[in-house]
mmCIF file with all atom_site columns, C-alpha atoms in Angstrom:
data_model
loop_
_atom_site.group_PDB
_atom_site.id
_atom_site.type_symbol
_atom_site.label_atom_id
_atom_site.label_alt_id
_atom_site.label_comp_id
_atom_site.label_asym_id
_atom_site.label_entity_id
_atom_site.label_seq_id
_atom_site.pdbx_PDB_ins_code
_atom_site.Cartn_x
_atom_site.Cartn_y
_atom_site.Cartn_z
_atom_site.occupancy
_atom_site.B_iso_or_equiv
_atom_site.pdbx_formal_charge
_atom_site.auth_seq_id
_atom_site.auth_comp_id
_atom_site.auth_asym_id
_atom_site.auth_atom_id
_atom_site.pdbx_PDB_model_num
ATOM 1   C CA . MET A 1 1   ? -22.405 -25.363 17.368 1.00 0.00 ? 1   MET A CA 1
ATOM 2   C CA . PHE A 1 2   ? -22.406 -21.967 19.062 1.00 0.00 ? 2   PHE A CA 1
ATOM 3   C CA . ILE A 1 3   ? -25.731 -22.611 20.778 1.00 0.00 ? 3   ILE A CA 1
ATOM 4   C CA . ILE A 1 4   ? -24.642 -26.030 21.985 1.00 0.00 ? 4   ILE A CA 1
ATOM 5   C CA . THR A 1 5   ? -21.356 -24.642 23.286 1.00 0.00 ? 5   THR A CA 1
ATOM 6   C CA . PHE A 1 6   ? -23.202 -22.136 25.435 1.00 0.00 ? 6   PHE A CA 1
ATOM 7   C CA . LEU A 1 7   ? -25.530 -24.881 26.684 1.00 0.00 ? 7   LEU A CA 1
ATOM 8   C CA . ILE A 1 8   ? -22.529 -26.908 27.837 1.00 0.00 ? 8   ILE A CA 1
ATOM 9   C CA . LYS A 1 9   ? -20.514 -24.158 29.510 1.00 0.00 ? 9   LYS A CA 1
ATOM 10  C CA . PRO A 1 10  ? -22.456 -20.942 29.880 1.00 0.00 ? 10  PRO A CA 1
ATOM 11  C CA . ILE A 1 11  ? -20.379 -17.765 30.154 1.00 0.00 ? 11  ILE A CA 1
ATOM 12  C CA . GLN A 1 12  ? -16.922 -19.141 30.778 1.00 0.00 ? 12  GLN A CA 1
ATOM 13  C CA . LEU A 1 13  ? -13.771 -17.723 29.264 1.00 0.00 ? 13  LEU A CA 1
ATOM 14  C CA . SER A 1 14  ? -13.005 -20.983 27.474 1.00 0.00 ? 14  SER A CA 1
ATOM 15  C CA . THR A 1 15  ? -16.432 -20.762 25.824 1.00 0.00 ? 15  THR A CA 1
ATOM 16  C CA . VAL A 1 16  ? -15.649 -17.300 24.481 1.00 0.00 ? 16  VAL A CA 1
ATOM 17  C CA . TYR A 1 17  ? -12.321 -18.543 23.090 1.00 0.00 ? 17  TYR A CA 1
ATOM 18  C CA . PHE A 1 18  ? -14.048 -21.541 21.561 1.00 0.00 ? 18  PHE A CA 1
ATOM 19  C CA . ILE A 1 19  ? -16.693 -19.350 19.907 1.00 0.00 ? 19  ILE A CA 1
ATOM 20  C CA . LEU A 1 20  ? -14.017 -17.064 18.441 1.00 0.00 ? 20  LEU A CA 1
ATOM 21  C CA . PHE A 1 21  ? -12.047 -20.078 17.242 1.00 0.00 ? 21  PHE A CA 1
ATOM 22  C CA . LEU A 1 22  ? -15.140 -21.507 15.520 1.00 0.00 ? 22  LEU A CA 1
ATOM 23  C CA . TYR A 1 23  ? -15.937 -18.171 13.910 1.00 0.00 ? 23  TYR A CA 1
ATOM 24  C CA . PHE A 1 24  ? -12.491 -17.772 12.346 1.00 0.00 ? 24  PHE A CA 1
ATOM 25  C CA . LEU A 1 25  ? -12.385 -21.434 11.339 1.00 0.00 ? 25  LEU A CA 1
ATOM 26  C CA . ALA A 1 26  ? -15.790 -21.212 9.651  1.00 0.00 ? 26  ALA A CA 1
ATOM 27  C CA . LYS A 1 27  ? -14.775 -17.980 7.910  1.00 0.00 ? 27  LYS A CA 1
ATOM 28  C CA . LYS A 1 28  ? -11.592 -19.588 6.592  1.00 0.00 ? 28  LYS A CA 1
ATOM 29  C CA . ASP A 1 29  ? -13.464 -22.704 5.447  1.00 0.00 ? 29  ASP A CA 1
ATOM 30  C CA . TYR A 1 30  ? -16.070 -20.555 3.678  1.00 0.00 ? 30  TYR A CA 1
ATOM 31  C CA . GLU A 1 31  ? -13.455 -18.452 1.874  1.00 0.00 ? 31  GLU A CA 1
ATOM 32  C CA . THR A 1 32  ? -11.088 -21.201 0.740  1.00 0.00 ? 32  THR A CA 1
ATOM 33  C CA . MET A 1 33  ? -13.230 -24.365 0.984  1.00 0.00 ? 33  MET A CA 1
ATOM 34  C CA . HIS A 1 34  ? -10.426 -26.112 2.885  1.00 0.00 ? 34  HIS A CA 1
ATOM 35  C CA . ILE A 1 35  ? -8.617  -25.753 6.193  1.00 0.00 ? 35  ILE A CA 1
ATOM 36  C CA . GLU A 1 36  ? -4.833  -25.560 6.364  1.00 0.00 ? 36  GLU A CA 1
ATOM 37  C CA . LYS A 1 37  ? -2.725  -27.788 8.577  1.00 0.00 ? 37  LYS A CA 1
ATOM 38  C CA . TYR A 1 38  ? -1.936  -25.001 11.046 1.00 0.00 ? 38  TYR A CA 1
ATOM 39  C CA . TRP A 1 39  ? -5.512  -25.215 12.375 1.00 0.00 ? 39  TRP A CA 1
ATOM 40  C CA . ILE A 1 40  ? -4.819  -28.713 13.741 1.00 0.00 ? 40  ILE A CA 1
ATOM 41  C CA . PHE A 1 41  ? -2.686  -27.560 16.672 1.00 0.00 ? 41  PHE A CA 1
ATOM 42  C CA . PRO A 1 42  ? -5.236  -25.068 18.112 1.00 0.00 ? 42  PRO A CA 1
ATOM 43  C CA . SER A 1 43  ? -7.940  -27.699 17.655 1.00 0.00 ? 43  SER A CA 1
ATOM 44  C CA . LEU A 1 44  ? -5.984  -30.229 19.694 1.00 0.00 ? 44  LEU A CA 1
ATOM 45  C CA . LEU A 1 45  ? -5.307  -27.600 22.364 1.00 0.00 ? 45  LEU A CA 1
ATOM 46  C CA . PHE A 1 46  ? -9.030  -27.039 22.729 1.00 0.00 ? 46  PHE A CA 1
ATOM 47  C CA . LEU A 1 47  ? -9.604  -30.755 23.170 1.00 0.00 ? 47  LEU A CA 1
ATOM 48  C CA . PHE A 1 48  ? -7.045  -30.964 25.965 1.00 0.00 ? 48  PHE A CA 1
ATOM 49  C CA . PHE A 1 49  ? -7.650  -27.685 27.789 1.00 0.00 ? 49  PHE A CA 1
ATOM 50  C CA . CYS A 1 50  ? -11.399 -27.265 27.493 1.00 0.00 ? 50  CYS A CA 1
ATOM 51  C CA . SER A 1 51  ? -12.906 -29.686 29.940 1.00 0.00 ? 51  SER A CA 1
ATOM 52  C CA . SER A 1 52  ? -16.139 -31.406 29.116 1.00 0.00 ? 52  SER A CA 1
ATOM 53  C CA . TYR A 1 53  ? -18.951 -32.779 31.225 1.00 0.00 ? 53  TYR A CA 1
ATOM 54  C CA . VAL A 1 54  ? -19.301 -35.745 28.888 1.00 0.00 ? 54  VAL A CA 1
ATOM 55  C CA . PRO A 1 55  ? -17.692 -39.067 29.908 1.00 0.00 ? 55  PRO A CA 1
ATOM 56  C CA . LEU A 1 56  ? -14.587 -40.017 27.935 1.00 0.00 ? 56  LEU A CA 1
ATOM 57  C CA . LEU A 1 57  ? -15.984 -43.283 26.524 1.00 0.00 ? 57  LEU A CA 1
ATOM 58  C CA . ASN A 1 58  ? -19.032 -41.446 25.167 1.00 0.00 ? 58  ASN A CA 1
ATOM 59  C CA . ARG A 1 59  ? -16.792 -38.840 23.549 1.00 0.00 ? 59  ARG A CA 1
ATOM 60  C CA . VAL A 1 60  ? -14.469 -41.398 21.940 1.00 0.00 ? 60  VAL A CA 1
ATOM 61  C CA . CYS A 1 61  ? -17.341 -43.525 20.590 1.00 0.00 ? 61  CYS A CA 1
ATOM 62  C CA . THR A 1 62  ? -19.109 -40.451 19.220 1.00 0.00 ? 62  THR A CA 1
ATOM 63  C CA . SER A 1 63  ? -15.940 -39.233 17.545 1.00 0.00 ? 63  SER A CA 1
ATOM 64  C CA . LEU A 1 64  ? -15.301 -42.605 15.917 1.00 0.00 ? 64  LEU A CA 1
ATOM 65  C CA . ALA A 1 65  ? -18.930 -42.926 14.782 1.00 0.00 ? 65  ALA A CA 1
ATOM 66  C CA . PHE A 1 66  ? -18.953 -39.511 13.124 1.00 0.00 ? 66  PHE A CA 1
ATOM 67  C CA . LEU A 1 67  ? -15.523 -40.154 11.630 1.00 0.00 ? 67  LEU A CA 1
ATOM 68  C CA . PHE A 1 68  ? -16.739 -43.434 10.118 1.00 0.00 ? 68  PHE A CA 1
ATOM 69  C CA . VAL A 1 69  ? -20.026 -42.054 8.763  1.00 0.00 ? 69  VAL A CA 1
ATOM 70  C CA . SER A 1 70  ? -18.624 -38.806 7.360  1.00 0.00 ? 70  SER A CA 1
ATOM 71  C CA . GLY A 1 71  ? -15.533 -40.608 6.024  1.00 0.00 ? 71  GLY A CA 1
ATOM 72  C CA . THR A 1 72  ? -17.763 -43.069 4.195  1.00 0.00 ? 72  THR A CA 1
ATOM 73  C CA . ILE A 1 73  ? -19.757 -40.200 2.690  1.00 0.00 ? 73  ILE A CA 1
ATOM 74  C CA . LYS A 1 74  ? -16.464 -38.583 1.629  1.00 0.00 ? 74  LYS A CA 1
ATOM 75  C CA . LEU A 1 75  ? -15.362 -41.777 -0.119 1.00 0.00 ? 75  LEU A CA 1
ATOM 76  C CA . ILE A 1 76  ? -18.691 -42.315 -1.880 1.00 0.00 ? 76  ILE A CA 1
ATOM 77  C CA . LYS A 1 77  ? -19.593 -38.708 -2.779 1.00 0.00 ? 77  LYS A CA 1
ATOM 78  C CA . SER A 1 78  ? -16.497 -36.544 -2.496 1.00 0.00 ? 78  SER A CA 1
ATOM 79  C CA . ASP A 1 79  ? -18.304 -33.475 -3.842 1.00 0.00 ? 79  ASP A CA 1
ATOM 80  C CA . TRP A 1 80  ? -20.775 -33.506 -0.924 1.00 0.00 ? 80  TRP A CA 1
ATOM 81  C CA . ILE A 1 81  ? -18.303 -33.221 1.940  1.00 0.00 ? 81  ILE A CA 1
ATOM 82  C CA . GLY A 1 82  ? -14.687 -32.165 2.283  1.00 0.00 ? 82  GLY A CA 1
ATOM 83  C CA . SER A 1 83  ? -11.912 -33.705 4.314  1.00 0.00 ? 83  SER A CA 1
ATOM 84  C CA . ALA A 1 84  ? -11.954 -30.730 6.704  1.00 0.00 ? 84  ALA A CA 1
ATOM 85  C CA . ASP A 1 85  ? -15.631 -31.438 7.372  1.00 0.00 ? 85  ASP A CA 1
ATOM 86  C CA . VAL A 1 86  ? -14.821 -35.058 8.167  1.00 0.00 ? 86  VAL A CA 1
ATOM 87  C CA . CYS A 1 87  ? -12.081 -34.031 10.594 1.00 0.00 ? 87  CYS A CA 1
ATOM 88  C CA . TYR A 1 88  ? -14.195 -31.475 12.368 1.00 0.00 ? 88  TYR A CA 1
ATOM 89  C CA . LEU A 1 89  ? -17.237 -33.726 12.665 1.00 0.00 ? 89  LEU A CA 1
ATOM 90  C CA . ALA A 1 90  ? -14.958 -36.152 14.486 1.00 0.00 ? 90  ALA A CA 1
ATOM 91  C CA . PHE A 1 91  ? -13.511 -33.251 16.500 1.00 0.00 ? 91  PHE A CA 1
ATOM 92  C CA . PHE A 1 92  ? -16.920 -31.978 17.603 1.00 0.00 ? 92  PHE A CA 1
ATOM 93  C CA . GLY A 1 93  ? -18.085 -35.519 18.276 1.00 0.00 ? 93  GLY A CA 1
ATOM 94  C CA . PHE A 1 94  ? -15.218 -35.874 20.713 1.00 0.00 ? 94  PHE A CA 1
ATOM 95  C CA . TYR A 1 95  ? -15.830 -32.448 22.237 1.00 0.00 ? 95  TYR A CA 1
ATOM 96  C CA . LEU A 1 96  ? -19.618 -32.668 22.614 1.00 0.00 ? 96  LEU A CA 1
ATOM 97  C CA . GLY A 1 97  ? -20.582 -36.313 22.981 1.00 0.00 ? 97  GLY A CA 1
ATOM 98  C CA . ILE A 1 98  ? -23.473 -38.039 21.218 1.00 0.00 ? 98  ILE A CA 1
ATOM 99  C CA . GLU A 1 99  ? -26.449 -36.233 22.773 1.00 0.00 ? 99  GLU A CA 1
ATOM 100 C CA . ARG A 1 100 ? -25.142 -32.723 22.256 1.00 0.00 ? 100 ARG A CA 1
ATOM 101 C CA . MET A 1 101 ? -23.714 -33.575 18.845 1.00 0.00 ? 101 MET A CA 1
ATOM 102 C CA . LEU A 1 102 ? -27.090 -34.806 17.601 1.00 0.00 ? 102 LEU A CA 1
ATOM 103 C CA . VAL A 1 103 ? -28.764 -31.636 18.889 1.00 0.00 ? 103 VAL A CA 1
ATOM 104 C CA . ALA A 1 104 ? -26.087 -29.582 17.131 1.00 0.00 ? 104 ALA A CA 1
ATOM 105 C CA . LEU A 1 105 ? -26.623 -31.466 13.856 1.00 0.00 ? 105 LEU A CA 1
ATOM 106 C CA . TYR A 1 106 ? -30.411 -31.128 14.016 1.00 0.00 ? 106 TYR A CA 1
ATOM 107 C CA . THR A 1 107 ? -30.047 -27.420 14.774 1.00 0.00 ? 107 THR A CA 1
ATOM 108 C CA . SER A 1 108 ? -27.642 -26.927 11.873 1.00 0.00 ? 108 SER A CA 1
ATOM 109 C CA . VAL A 1 109 ? -29.953 -28.803 9.488  1.00 0.00 ? 109 VAL A CA 1
ATOM 110 C CA . LEU A 1 110 ? -32.898 -26.647 10.571 1.00 0.00 ? 110 LEU A CA 1
ATOM 111 C CA . LEU A 1 111 ? -30.877 -23.445 10.158 1.00 0.00 ? 111 LEU A CA 1
ATOM 112 C CA . GLY A 1 112 ? -29.646 -24.658 6.751  1.00 0.00 ? 112 GLY A CA 1
ATOM 113 C CA . ILE A 1 113 ? -33.198 -25.315 5.569  1.00 0.00 ? 113 ILE A CA 1
ATOM 114 C CA . LEU A 1 114 ? -34.289 -21.880 6.777  1.00 0.00 ? 114 LEU A CA 1
ATOM 115 C CA . TRP A 1 115 ? -31.311 -20.291 4.997  1.00 0.00 ? 115 TRP A CA 1
ATOM 116 C CA . ILE A 1 116 ? -32.147 -22.075 1.730  1.00 0.00 ? 116 ILE A CA 1
ATOM 117 C CA . LEU A 1 117 ? -35.794 -21.006 1.957  1.00 0.00 ? 117 LEU A CA 1
ATOM 118 C CA . TYR A 1 118 ? -34.735 -17.434 2.695  1.00 0.00 ? 118 TYR A CA 1
ATOM 119 C CA . LYS A 1 119 ? -32.382 -17.393 -0.301 1.00 0.00 ? 119 LYS A CA 1
ATOM 120 C CA . LYS A 1 120 ? -35.017 -18.883 -2.631 1.00 0.00 ? 120 LYS A CA 1
ATOM 121 C CA . THR A 1 121 ? -37.618 -16.290 -1.664 1.00 0.00 ? 121 THR A CA 1
ATOM 122 C CA . HIS A 1 122 ? -35.172 -13.424 -2.201 1.00 0.00 ? 122 HIS A CA 1
ATOM 123 C CA . LEU A 1 123 ? -33.921 -14.765 -5.540 1.00 0.00 ? 123 LEU A CA 1
ATOM 124 C CA . ILE A 1 124 ? -37.478 -15.074 -6.887 1.00 0.00 ? 124 ILE A CA 1
ATOM 125 C CA . ASN A 1 125 ? -38.381 -11.474 -5.993 1.00 0.00 ? 125 ASN A CA 1
#
């Protein structure tokens, strides 16, 4: 998400705030495996105050699509994905739009595969 954010709005103050927000949110999610309700308000502020170059209809459709797909996964396999993940996939879908969101997902999958391979090679040695 960090790479995509810089592709959308290179070197703007709102981008720096957004990156810091994502860092602390990811750190909190990693430590506790859930996100408290007080993260909702800053998230909504970012949606309203950080302008986007993506048309509104594209953003709304992307958000609803990711909400539906990730929500369905949550209902079927609740151990695969948490409710915070569902909310933030919808959030980033609204913030980025479909094209940038797909690039962000493909990038995260690639980085996840590289991380798993790195961990496996270091656990074997």
